[in-house]
Amino acid sequence: MQTQRPLSQGDYDHAVTMRIERHELANGLDVCLLPNRSIPVVAVSLWYRVGSADEAPGRTGLAHLFEHLMFEGSLNVGKLEHFTLIQAAGGRANAATGMDRTFYYERLPAHQLELALWLEAERLAHLLDGLDQANLDNQRDVVRNERRFRIDNAPYGDAEELLQSLLYPAAHPYAHDIIGSMEDLAGATLEDVHRFFEAYYSPSNAVLAIVGDIDAPSAFGMVERHFGGLPHGGVSPPRVLPADAPARTGPVSFRVERRVSLPRVSISYPIPPLGSPLWEVSEVIADLLGRGRASRLYTTLVLAGRAQEVSAWTYPLLEDPARLTMDVTARVAGNIEDLATAVVEELARLGDTGPSDAELDRVRVLRRTEHAAQMERTQEMADRIGMYASLLGAPERVNEELARYEAMGRSEVRDFVSTFLIPDRRVQLTYVPDTRVR
């Protein structure tokens, strides 16, 4: 059996640097182009700097609702025709909403690039011309049913919503769930929708990333042709952040009874946001704790027969704070607090001694393998470039990811845990089976 040698910097130096061309139209549209002639495919990723954190009180759910409304047709495109045209050309399209962004994407044969650009520009220019009360009512019902399926009637479905309410003050932009409340969705008017679109859907509030088998000058010419004549748009309203909350004097704990078969505990901590020099440290810690069968929580809880499953993950957010969360589902009904204590003790050990060199090497291998696989996918490249350009103003950051993880040492991990993952910052959400339900 061959012995694996430790990784060195040289293992990472040969990573391909993506040479991204960046342009800006006169109306403010930020355009990122990356030719990649490996396969005859092109990916388009259009990011708008708007998410659930930009919604006004009483108007939650509008950002996600727009993810649906944007496929309802516009002046020159019929209802759901966006999907039909892309699929007929051999491609696929979809969208996703987060707290800080909403993005729309298409992946299709390279010679069909102009179709995707025309469709995106058409609905940016003329969505409101095709939006009526019937379309709004239809998609509002779709979103409310989505909420029933994903949150209200799913096991542990409201965990994210509850954690947000425990971590953030009520007035904070991150305090409510992306999908919104039933009451706010029901109350959304056509006037609300028009105002939201006019405030956030404009070239000056967007990033367009194009990756694939393209000639960059030709592709940019298409972008200018379809987007260049659109108006700049106004300045989007600033987010209203609450004044600094009083420092906590101890952990926050909340226990709920639900129709679940097994107890589960979620432990979450506020951490520095995406773009912070410490962001990559938080991701490494999540990998050390809960990613893969060699992670600490899997070893101590799942392999020991105490837990059914474990996970640890970060939520990248622009405003301070973001979040690091660990979820542990018990193997059998019993004292879930024992599992919560085991998680906290594992964190304490990590803060005391830091990770071993072997643990850090494992995480580096995971990250490198994942990055290599993602960068082989044209759509993933476009989405990653669009994300960094939109959220951080730095599309070239995609070339720096591996170096950031490679530079991580034991002291950085230990210091992060001792500073941010401490008892006074802990939020704990515990699910137990509702004994009244038969």
CSV table of C-alpha atoms in Angstrom, one decimal:
chain,number,residue,atom,x,y,z
A,1,MET,CA,0.0,0.0,0.0
A,2,GLN,CA,1.4,3.4,-1.0
A,3,THR,CA,1.9,5.9,1.7
A,4,GLN,CA,0.4,9.3,1.0
A,5,ARG,CA,2.9,12.2,1.3
A,6,PRO,CA,1.9,15.5,2.9
A,7,LEU,CA,0.7,18.2,0.5
A,8,SER,CA,3.0,21.0,-0.3
A,9,GLN,CA,2.6,24.4,-2.0
A,10,GLY,CA,3.8,23.0,-5.2
A,11,ASP,CA,0.7,20.8,-5.4
A,12,TYR,CA,-1.4,23.9,-5.8
A,13,ASP,CA,0.8,26.0,-8.0
A,14,HIS,CA,-0.3,24.4,-11.2
A,15,ALA,CA,-3.9,25.4,-10.9
A,16,VAL,CA,-5.2,27.1,-14.0
A,17,THR,CA,-5.7,30.8,-13.7
A,18,MET,CA,-8.9,32.0,-15.3
A,19,ARG,CA,-8.3,35.1,-17.4
A,20,ILE,CA,-11.5,37.0,-16.9
A,21,GLU,CA,-12.3,40.0,-19.2
A,22,ARG,CA,-14.3,42.7,-17.4
A,23,HIS,CA,-16.2,45.5,-19.0
A,24,GLU,CA,-18.9,48.0,-18.0
A,25,LEU,CA,-21.6,49.3,-20.2
A,26,ALA,CA,-22.6,53.0,-20.1
A,27,ASN,CA,-25.7,52.1,-18.2
A,28,GLY,CA,-23.7,50.4,-15.5
A,29,LEU,CA,-24.0,46.7,-16.4
A,30,ASP,CA,-20.9,44.9,-15.2
A,31,VAL,CA,-19.9,42.3,-17.8
A,32,CYS,CA,-17.4,39.4,-17.1
A,33,LEU,CA,-16.3,37.2,-20.0
A,34,LEU,CA,-14.3,34.0,-19.8
A,35,PRO,CA,-13.6,32.1,-23.1
A,36,ASN,CA,-13.3,28.4,-22.6
A,37,ARG,CA,-13.1,26.4,-25.8
A,38,SER,CA,-12.9,22.9,-24.2
A,39,ILE,CA,-16.6,22.1,-25.1
A,40,PRO,CA,-19.0,23.9,-27.5
A,41,VAL,CA,-21.2,25.2,-24.7
A,42,VAL,CA,-21.8,28.6,-23.2
A,43,ALA,CA,-23.2,29.5,-19.8
A,44,VAL,CA,-24.9,32.8,-18.9
A,45,SER,CA,-25.3,33.9,-15.3
A,46,LEU,CA,-27.1,37.2,-14.5
A,47,TRP,CA,-26.8,38.4,-10.9
A,48,TYR,CA,-28.9,41.2,-9.4
A,49,ARG,CA,-27.8,42.7,-6.1
A,50,VAL,CA,-31.1,42.1,-4.3
A,51,GLY,CA,-32.3,39.4,-1.9
A,52,SER,CA,-34.6,38.9,1.0
A,53,ALA,CA,-32.4,41.2,3.1
A,54,ASP,CA,-33.6,44.1,0.9
A,55,GLU,CA,-37.3,43.6,1.7
A,56,ALA,CA,-39.2,46.1,3.7
A,57,PRO,CA,-41.0,45.0,6.9
A,58,GLY,CA,-44.4,43.6,6.0
A,59,ARG,CA,-43.2,42.8,2.5
A,60,THR,CA,-41.2,39.7,3.0
A,61,GLY,CA,-41.0,37.2,0.2
A,62,LEU,CA,-40.9,39.7,-2.7
A,63,ALA,CA,-37.3,38.8,-3.8
A,64,HIS,CA,-38.1,35.1,-4.1
A,65,LEU,CA,-41.5,35.9,-5.7
A,66,PHE,CA,-39.6,37.6,-8.5
A,67,GLU,CA,-37.6,34.5,-9.2
A,68,HIS,CA,-41.0,33.1,-10.3
A,69,LEU,CA,-42.4,36.2,-11.9
A,70,MET,CA,-39.4,36.6,-14.2
A,71,PHE,CA,-40.5,33.5,-16.0
A,72,GLU,CA,-44.1,34.6,-16.4
A,73,GLY,CA,-43.5,36.4,-19.7
A,74,SER,CA,-42.9,40.0,-20.8
A,75,LEU,CA,-43.9,42.2,-23.7
A,76,ASN,CA,-42.5,39.9,-26.4
A,77,VAL,CA,-42.2,36.6,-24.6
A,78,GLY,CA,-45.2,34.5,-23.5
A,79,LYS,CA,-45.8,32.8,-20.2
A,80,LEU,CA,-43.1,30.2,-19.5
A,81,GLU,CA,-41.8,30.7,-23.1
A,82,HIS,CA,-38.4,31.5,-21.6
A,83,PHE,CA,-38.0,27.9,-20.6
A,84,THR,CA,-39.6,26.6,-23.8
A,85,LEU,CA,-37.2,28.5,-26.1
A,86,ILE,CA,-34.1,27.6,-24.1
A,87,GLN,CA,-35.0,23.9,-24.0
A,88,ALA,CA,-35.9,23.8,-27.7
A,89,ALA,CA,-32.3,25.1,-28.3
A,90,GLY,CA,-30.9,22.2,-26.3
A,91,GLY,CA,-30.3,24.2,-23.1
A,92,ARG,CA,-31.6,24.6,-19.6
A,93,ALA,CA,-32.5,27.6,-17.4
A,94,ASN,CA,-33.4,28.4,-13.9
A,95,ALA,CA,-32.9,30.9,-11.0
A,96,ALA,CA,-32.0,31.1,-7.3
A,97,THR,CA,-32.7,33.6,-4.6
A,98,GLY,CA,-30.6,34.2,-1.5
A,99,MET,CA,-30.5,36.9,1.3
A,100,ASP,CA,-28.1,39.1,-0.7
A,101,ARG,CA,-28.7,38.2,-4.3
A,102,THR,CA,-30.9,36.8,-7.0
A,103,PHE,CA,-29.5,35.2,-10.1
A,104,TYR,CA,-30.8,33.8,-13.3
A,105,TYR,CA,-28.9,31.4,-15.6
A,106,GLU,CA,-28.9,29.6,-18.9
A,107,ARG,CA,-26.6,26.9,-20.2
A,108,LEU,CA,-26.9,26.0,-23.9
A,109,PRO,CA,-25.0,25.3,-27.1
A,110,ALA,CA,-22.4,28.0,-27.8
A,111,HIS,CA,-24.0,29.2,-31.0
A,112,GLN,CA,-27.2,30.0,-29.1
A,113,LEU,CA,-25.7,32.6,-26.8
A,114,GLU,CA,-27.6,35.4,-28.4
A,115,LEU,CA,-30.9,33.7,-27.6
A,116,ALA,CA,-30.1,33.7,-23.9
A,117,LEU,CA,-29.0,37.4,-24.0
A,118,TRP,CA,-32.1,38.5,-25.8
A,119,LEU,CA,-34.4,36.7,-23.3
A,120,GLU,CA,-32.6,38.2,-20.3
A,121,ALA,CA,-32.6,41.7,-21.8
A,122,GLU,CA,-36.2,41.4,-22.9
A,123,ARG,CA,-37.5,40.6,-19.4
A,124,LEU,CA,-35.3,43.3,-17.8
A,125,ALA,CA,-36.7,45.9,-20.2
A,126,HIS,CA,-40.3,44.7,-20.4
A,127,LEU,CA,-41.3,42.4,-17.6
A,128,LEU,CA,-43.8,44.9,-16.1
A,129,ASP,CA,-45.5,45.2,-19.5
A,130,GLY,CA,-46.5,41.6,-19.4
A,131,LEU,CA,-47.2,41.4,-15.6
A,132,ASP,CA,-50.8,41.5,-14.6
A,133,GLN,CA,-52.9,40.6,-11.5
A,134,ALA,CA,-53.5,37.1,-12.8
A,135,ASN,CA,-49.8,36.4,-13.1
A,136,LEU,CA,-49.2,37.7,-9.7
A,137,ASP,CA,-52.0,35.7,-8.1
A,138,ASN,CA,-50.8,32.5,-9.9
A,139,GLN,CA,-47.2,32.8,-8.8
A,140,ARG,CA,-48.1,33.9,-5.3
A,141,ASP,CA,-50.1,30.7,-4.9
A,142,VAL,CA,-47.1,28.7,-6.2
A,143,VAL,CA,-44.8,30.3,-3.7
A,144,ARG,CA,-47.2,29.7,-0.8
A,145,ASN,CA,-47.5,26.1,-1.8
A,146,GLU,CA,-43.8,25.9,-1.9
A,147,ARG,CA,-43.6,27.2,1.6
A,148,ARG,CA,-46.2,24.6,2.8
A,149,PHE,CA,-44.1,21.9,1.2
A,150,ARG,CA,-40.6,23.0,2.2
A,151,ILE,CA,-41.2,24.7,5.5
A,152,ASP,CA,-44.5,24.3,7.2
A,153,ASN,CA,-45.1,20.6,6.6
A,154,ALA,CA,-41.6,19.2,6.3
A,155,PRO,CA,-39.7,17.6,9.2
A,156,TYR,CA,-37.4,20.2,10.7
A,157,GLY,CA,-38.6,22.5,7.9
A,158,ASP,CA,-38.7,25.6,9.9
A,159,ALA,CA,-35.2,25.2,11.4
A,160,GLU,CA,-33.6,27.9,9.3
A,161,GLU,CA,-36.4,30.3,10.0
A,162,LEU,CA,-36.2,29.7,13.7
A,163,LEU,CA,-32.4,30.0,13.8
A,164,GLN,CA,-32.6,33.3,12.0
A,165,SER,CA,-35.1,34.7,14.5
A,166,LEU,CA,-32.8,33.6,17.4
A,167,LEU,CA,-29.5,34.9,15.9
A,168,TYR,CA,-30.7,38.3,14.6
A,169,PRO,CA,-32.7,41.1,16.2
A,170,ALA,CA,-36.2,41.4,14.8
A,171,ALA,CA,-35.4,44.5,12.7
A,172,HIS,CA,-32.3,42.9,11.1
A,173,PRO,CA,-32.5,42.3,7.3
A,174,TYR,CA,-31.4,38.6,7.9
A,175,ALA,CA,-34.1,37.9,10.6
A,176,HIS,CA,-36.7,36.5,8.3
A,177,ASP,CA,-36.7,33.5,5.9
A,178,ILE,CA,-36.1,34.0,2.2
A,179,ILE,CA,-39.5,32.6,1.1
A,180,GLY,CA,-41.3,35.1,3.3
A,181,SER,CA,-44.4,34.7,5.5
A,182,MET,CA,-47.8,33.6,4.4
A,183,GLU,CA,-49.3,36.8,5.5
A,184,ASP,CA,-46.9,39.0,3.6
A,185,LEU,CA,-47.2,37.0,0.5
A,186,ALA,CA,-51.0,37.2,0.6
A,187,GLY,CA,-50.8,40.9,1.1
A,188,ALA,CA,-48.4,41.7,-1.8
A,189,THR,CA,-50.0,43.9,-4.4
A,190,LEU,CA,-49.3,44.6,-8.0
A,191,GLU,CA,-48.1,48.1,-6.9
A,192,ASP,CA,-45.6,46.5,-4.4
A,193,VAL,CA,-44.2,44.3,-7.2
A,194,HIS,CA,-43.8,47.2,-9.6
A,195,ARG,CA,-42.0,49.2,-6.9
A,196,PHE,CA,-39.7,46.4,-6.1
A,197,PHE,CA,-38.8,45.7,-9.7
A,198,GLU,CA,-38.1,49.4,-10.4
A,199,ALA,CA,-35.9,49.7,-7.3
A,200,TYR,CA,-33.6,46.7,-7.9
A,201,TYR,CA,-33.9,45.3,-11.5
A,202,SER,CA,-31.7,47.6,-13.5
A,203,PRO,CA,-28.4,47.2,-15.4
A,204,SER,CA,-26.6,49.3,-12.8
A,205,ASN,CA,-27.6,46.8,-10.1
A,206,ALA,CA,-26.5,43.7,-12.1
A,207,VAL,CA,-23.5,41.6,-13.1
A,208,LEU,CA,-23.6,39.5,-16.3
A,209,ALA,CA,-21.1,36.6,-16.5
A,210,ILE,CA,-20.6,34.6,-19.7
A,211,VAL,CA,-18.3,31.6,-19.8
A,212,GLY,CA,-17.8,29.1,-22.6
A,213,ASP,CA,-16.9,28.6,-26.2
A,214,ILE,CA,-17.1,32.3,-27.1
A,215,ASP,CA,-15.1,34.9,-28.9
A,216,ALA,CA,-14.9,37.7,-26.3
A,217,PRO,CA,-15.2,40.7,-28.6
A,218,SER,CA,-18.1,39.1,-30.4
A,219,ALA,CA,-19.9,38.1,-27.2
A,220,PHE,CA,-19.4,41.6,-25.8
A,221,GLY,CA,-20.9,43.0,-29.0
A,222,MET,CA,-24.0,40.9,-28.4
A,223,VAL,CA,-24.2,42.2,-24.9
A,224,GLU,CA,-24.0,45.8,-26.0
A,225,ARG,CA,-26.6,45.2,-28.7
A,226,HIS,CA,-29.2,43.7,-26.3
A,227,PHE,CA,-28.4,45.5,-23.0
A,228,GLY,CA,-26.7,48.7,-24.1
A,229,GLY,CA,-30.0,50.6,-24.8
A,230,LEU,CA,-31.6,49.9,-21.4
A,231,PRO,CA,-31.8,52.8,-19.0
A,232,HIS,CA,-29.2,52.9,-16.1
A,233,GLY,CA,-31.8,52.8,-13.4
A,234,GLY,CA,-31.9,54.6,-10.1
A,235,VAL,CA,-29.9,54.0,-6.9
A,236,SER,CA,-31.2,51.0,-5.0
A,237,PRO,CA,-32.4,51.8,-1.5
A,238,PRO,CA,-29.8,51.2,1.2
A,239,ARG,CA,-30.4,48.4,3.7
A,240,VAL,CA,-31.5,49.5,7.2
A,241,LEU,CA,-29.4,47.8,9.8
A,242,PRO,CA,-30.4,48.0,13.5
A,243,ALA,CA,-28.1,49.6,16.0
A,244,ASP,CA,-25.7,47.3,17.7
A,245,ALA,CA,-27.5,44.9,20.0
A,246,PRO,CA,-26.3,44.6,23.6
A,247,ALA,CA,-23.6,42.0,24.1
A,248,ARG,CA,-24.9,38.6,25.1
A,249,THR,CA,-24.3,37.3,28.6
A,250,GLY,CA,-24.9,33.7,27.7
A,251,PRO,CA,-26.1,31.2,25.1
A,252,VAL,CA,-29.5,31.3,23.6
A,253,SER,CA,-31.5,28.1,23.6
A,254,PHE,CA,-34.9,27.2,22.1
A,255,ARG,CA,-36.8,23.9,22.2
A,256,VAL,CA,-39.7,22.9,20.0
A,257,GLU,CA,-42.0,19.9,19.7
A,258,ARG,CA,-42.7,18.9,16.1
A,259,ARG,CA,-43.9,15.9,14.1
A,260,VAL,CA,-40.4,14.4,13.7
A,261,SER,CA,-39.3,10.9,14.3
A,262,LEU,CA,-35.9,11.7,15.9
A,263,PRO,CA,-34.6,14.5,18.0
A,264,ARG,CA,-32.2,17.0,16.4
A,265,VAL,CA,-30.1,19.8,17.6
A,266,SER,CA,-28.8,22.7,15.6
A,267,ILE,CA,-26.0,24.8,17.1
A,268,SER,CA,-25.2,28.1,15.3
A,269,TYR,CA,-22.7,30.9,15.9
A,270,PRO,CA,-22.4,34.4,14.4
A,271,ILE,CA,-19.2,34.7,12.4
A,272,PRO,CA,-17.5,37.3,10.2
A,273,PRO,CA,-19.2,37.8,6.8
A,274,LEU,CA,-18.2,36.7,3.3
A,275,GLY,CA,-15.2,38.8,2.1
A,276,SER,CA,-13.7,39.0,5.6
A,277,PRO,CA,-10.1,37.8,5.9
A,278,LEU,CA,-11.4,35.2,8.3
A,279,TRP,CA,-14.1,33.8,6.0
A,280,GLU,CA,-12.1,30.9,4.7
A,281,VAL,CA,-11.2,29.9,8.3
A,282,SER,CA,-14.8,29.4,9.1
A,283,GLU,CA,-15.2,27.1,6.0
A,284,VAL,CA,-12.2,25.1,7.0
A,285,ILE,CA,-13.7,24.7,10.5
A,286,ALA,CA,-17.0,23.5,9.1
A,287,ASP,CA,-15.1,20.9,7.0
A,288,LEU,CA,-13.1,19.7,10.0
A,289,LEU,CA,-16.2,19.3,12.1
A,290,GLY,CA,-18.8,17.9,9.8
A,291,ARG,CA,-17.7,17.2,6.3
A,292,GLY,CA,-17.1,13.6,5.4
A,293,ARG,CA,-16.7,10.3,7.3
A,294,ALA,CA,-13.3,11.4,8.7
A,295,SER,CA,-14.7,14.7,10.2
A,296,ARG,CA,-14.6,15.1,14.0
A,297,LEU,CA,-18.4,15.0,14.6
A,298,TYR,CA,-18.9,12.0,12.3
A,299,THR,CA,-16.2,10.1,14.1
A,300,THR,CA,-17.3,10.9,17.6
A,301,LEU,CA,-21.0,10.7,17.1
A,302,VAL,CA,-22.1,8.7,14.1
A,303,LEU,CA,-19.4,6.0,14.1
A,304,ALA,CA,-19.9,5.8,17.9
A,305,GLY,CA,-23.6,5.0,17.3
A,306,ARG,CA,-24.8,8.1,19.1
A,307,ALA,CA,-26.1,10.1,16.0
A,308,GLN,CA,-27.9,9.3,12.8
A,309,GLU,CA,-26.3,12.0,10.8
A,310,VAL,CA,-24.2,15.2,11.3
A,311,SER,CA,-23.3,18.2,9.2
A,312,ALA,CA,-21.5,21.5,9.6
A,313,TRP,CA,-21.9,24.4,7.2
A,314,THR,CA,-21.4,28.1,6.7
A,315,TYR,CA,-23.9,30.6,5.3
A,316,PRO,CA,-22.1,33.2,3.2
A,317,LEU,CA,-23.6,36.6,4.0
A,318,LEU,CA,-22.5,40.1,3.1
A,319,GLU,CA,-23.5,41.9,6.3
A,320,ASP,CA,-22.0,41.1,9.7
A,321,PRO,CA,-22.6,38.5,10.9
A,322,ALA,CA,-22.8,35.4,8.8
A,323,ARG,CA,-23.3,32.0,10.3
A,324,LEU,CA,-21.7,28.7,11.0
A,325,THR,CA,-24.1,25.9,12.0
A,326,MET,CA,-23.8,22.3,13.1
A,327,ASP,CA,-26.8,19.9,12.8
A,328,VAL,CA,-26.9,16.6,14.7
A,329,THR,CA,-29.8,14.1,14.4
A,330,ALA,CA,-30.0,11.5,17.1
A,331,ARG,CA,-29.9,7.8,16.2
A,332,VAL,CA,-32.7,7.0,18.7
A,333,ALA,CA,-35.1,9.0,20.8
A,334,GLY,CA,-33.3,10.0,24.0
A,335,ASN,CA,-31.5,12.8,25.7
A,336,ILE,CA,-30.6,15.2,22.9
A,337,GLU,CA,-28.7,17.4,25.3
A,338,ASP,CA,-26.0,14.8,25.5
A,339,LEU,CA,-25.4,15.3,21.8
A,340,ALA,CA,-25.4,19.1,22.2
A,341,THR,CA,-22.8,18.8,24.9
A,342,ALA,CA,-20.7,16.5,22.7
A,343,VAL,CA,-20.7,19.1,20.0
A,344,VAL,CA,-19.6,21.9,22.4
A,345,GLU,CA,-16.9,19.7,23.8
A,346,GLU,CA,-15.5,19.0,20.4
A,347,LEU,CA,-15.4,22.7,19.6
A,348,ALA,CA,-13.6,23.3,22.9
A,349,ARG,CA,-11.0,20.7,22.0
A,350,LEU,CA,-10.5,22.2,18.5
A,351,GLY,CA,-10.0,25.6,20.2
A,352,ASP,CA,-7.5,24.2,22.7
A,353,THR,CA,-5.2,22.3,20.4
A,354,GLY,CA,-6.2,23.2,16.9
A,355,PRO,CA,-6.4,20.6,14.1
A,356,SER,CA,-3.7,18.1,13.3
A,357,ASP,CA,-1.6,18.5,10.2
A,358,ALA,CA,-3.4,15.4,8.8
A,359,GLU,CA,-6.8,17.0,9.4
A,360,LEU,CA,-5.8,20.1,7.5
A,361,ASP,CA,-4.3,18.1,4.7
A,362,ARG,CA,-7.7,16.2,4.4
A,363,VAL,CA,-9.5,19.5,4.1
A,364,ARG,CA,-7.1,20.8,1.5
A,365,VAL,CA,-7.6,17.7,-0.6
A,366,LEU,CA,-11.4,18.0,-0.3
A,367,ARG,CA,-11.3,21.7,-1.3
A,368,ARG,CA,-9.0,21.1,-4.2
A,369,THR,CA,-11.0,18.1,-5.5
A,370,GLU,CA,-14.2,20.1,-5.2
A,371,HIS,CA,-12.8,23.1,-6.9
A,372,ALA,CA,-11.4,21.1,-9.8
A,373,ALA,CA,-14.7,19.4,-10.3
A,374,GLN,CA,-16.7,22.7,-10.2
A,375,MET,CA,-14.3,24.4,-12.6
A,376,GLU,CA,-14.9,21.7,-15.2
A,377,ARG,CA,-18.5,22.7,-15.3
A,378,THR,CA,-19.2,25.8,-17.5
A,379,GLN,CA,-22.2,26.9,-15.5
A,380,GLU,CA,-20.4,26.6,-12.2
A,381,MET,CA,-17.6,28.8,-13.5
A,382,ALA,CA,-20.1,31.4,-14.7
A,383,ASP,CA,-22.0,31.3,-11.4
A,384,ARG,CA,-18.9,31.6,-9.3
A,385,ILE,CA,-17.5,34.5,-11.3
A,386,GLY,CA,-20.9,36.2,-11.1
A,387,MET,CA,-21.1,35.7,-7.4
A,388,TYR,CA,-17.7,37.2,-6.6
A,389,ALA,CA,-18.3,40.1,-9.0
A,390,SER,CA,-21.7,40.9,-7.7
A,391,LEU,CA,-21.2,40.4,-4.0
A,392,LEU,CA,-17.5,41.4,-3.5
A,393,GLY,CA,-16.7,43.3,-6.7
A,394,ALA,CA,-13.9,40.9,-7.4
A,395,PRO,CA,-14.5,38.2,-10.0
A,396,GLU,CA,-10.8,37.3,-9.9
A,397,ARG,CA,-11.3,36.0,-6.4
A,398,VAL,CA,-12.2,32.7,-8.1
A,399,ASN,CA,-8.5,32.3,-8.8
A,400,GLU,CA,-7.5,32.8,-5.2
A,401,GLU,CA,-9.6,30.2,-3.5
A,402,LEU,CA,-7.2,27.3,-3.3
A,403,ALA,CA,-4.3,29.5,-2.2
A,404,ARG,CA,-6.4,30.8,0.7
A,405,TYR,CA,-7.2,27.3,1.9
A,406,GLU,CA,-3.6,26.2,1.4
A,407,ALA,CA,-2.3,29.0,3.6
A,408,MET,CA,-4.5,28.0,6.5
A,409,GLY,CA,-2.6,26.9,9.6
A,410,ARG,CA,-3.5,25.4,13.0
A,411,SER,CA,-3.1,28.7,14.8
A,412,GLU,CA,-5.7,30.4,12.6
A,413,VAL,CA,-8.3,27.7,13.3
A,414,ARG,CA,-7.5,27.7,17.0
A,415,ASP,CA,-7.8,31.5,17.3
A,416,PHE,CA,-11.1,31.6,15.3
A,417,VAL,CA,-12.7,29.0,17.5
A,418,SER,CA,-11.5,30.7,20.7
A,419,THR,CA,-12.8,34.1,19.5
A,420,PHE,CA,-16.1,33.3,17.7
A,421,LEU,CA,-17.3,29.8,18.6
A,422,ILE,CA,-17.6,30.4,22.4
A,423,PRO,CA,-20.5,29.8,24.8
A,424,ASP,CA,-21.8,33.4,25.0
A,425,ARG,CA,-22.3,33.4,21.2
A,426,ARG,CA,-24.0,30.0,20.9
A,427,VAL,CA,-27.6,29.7,19.6
A,428,GLN,CA,-29.1,26.2,20.1
A,429,LEU,CA,-32.3,25.0,18.5
A,430,THR,CA,-33.6,21.6,19.7
A,431,TYR,CA,-36.3,19.5,18.0
A,432,VAL,CA,-38.0,16.7,20.0
A,433,PRO,CA,-40.9,14.5,18.8
A,434,ASP,CA,-44.3,15.7,19.7
A,435,THR,CA,-45.6,13.0,22.1
A,436,ARG,CA,-49.2,14.2,21.5
A,437,VAL,CA,-49.0,13.1,17.9
A,438,ARG,CA,-49.9,9.4,17.3
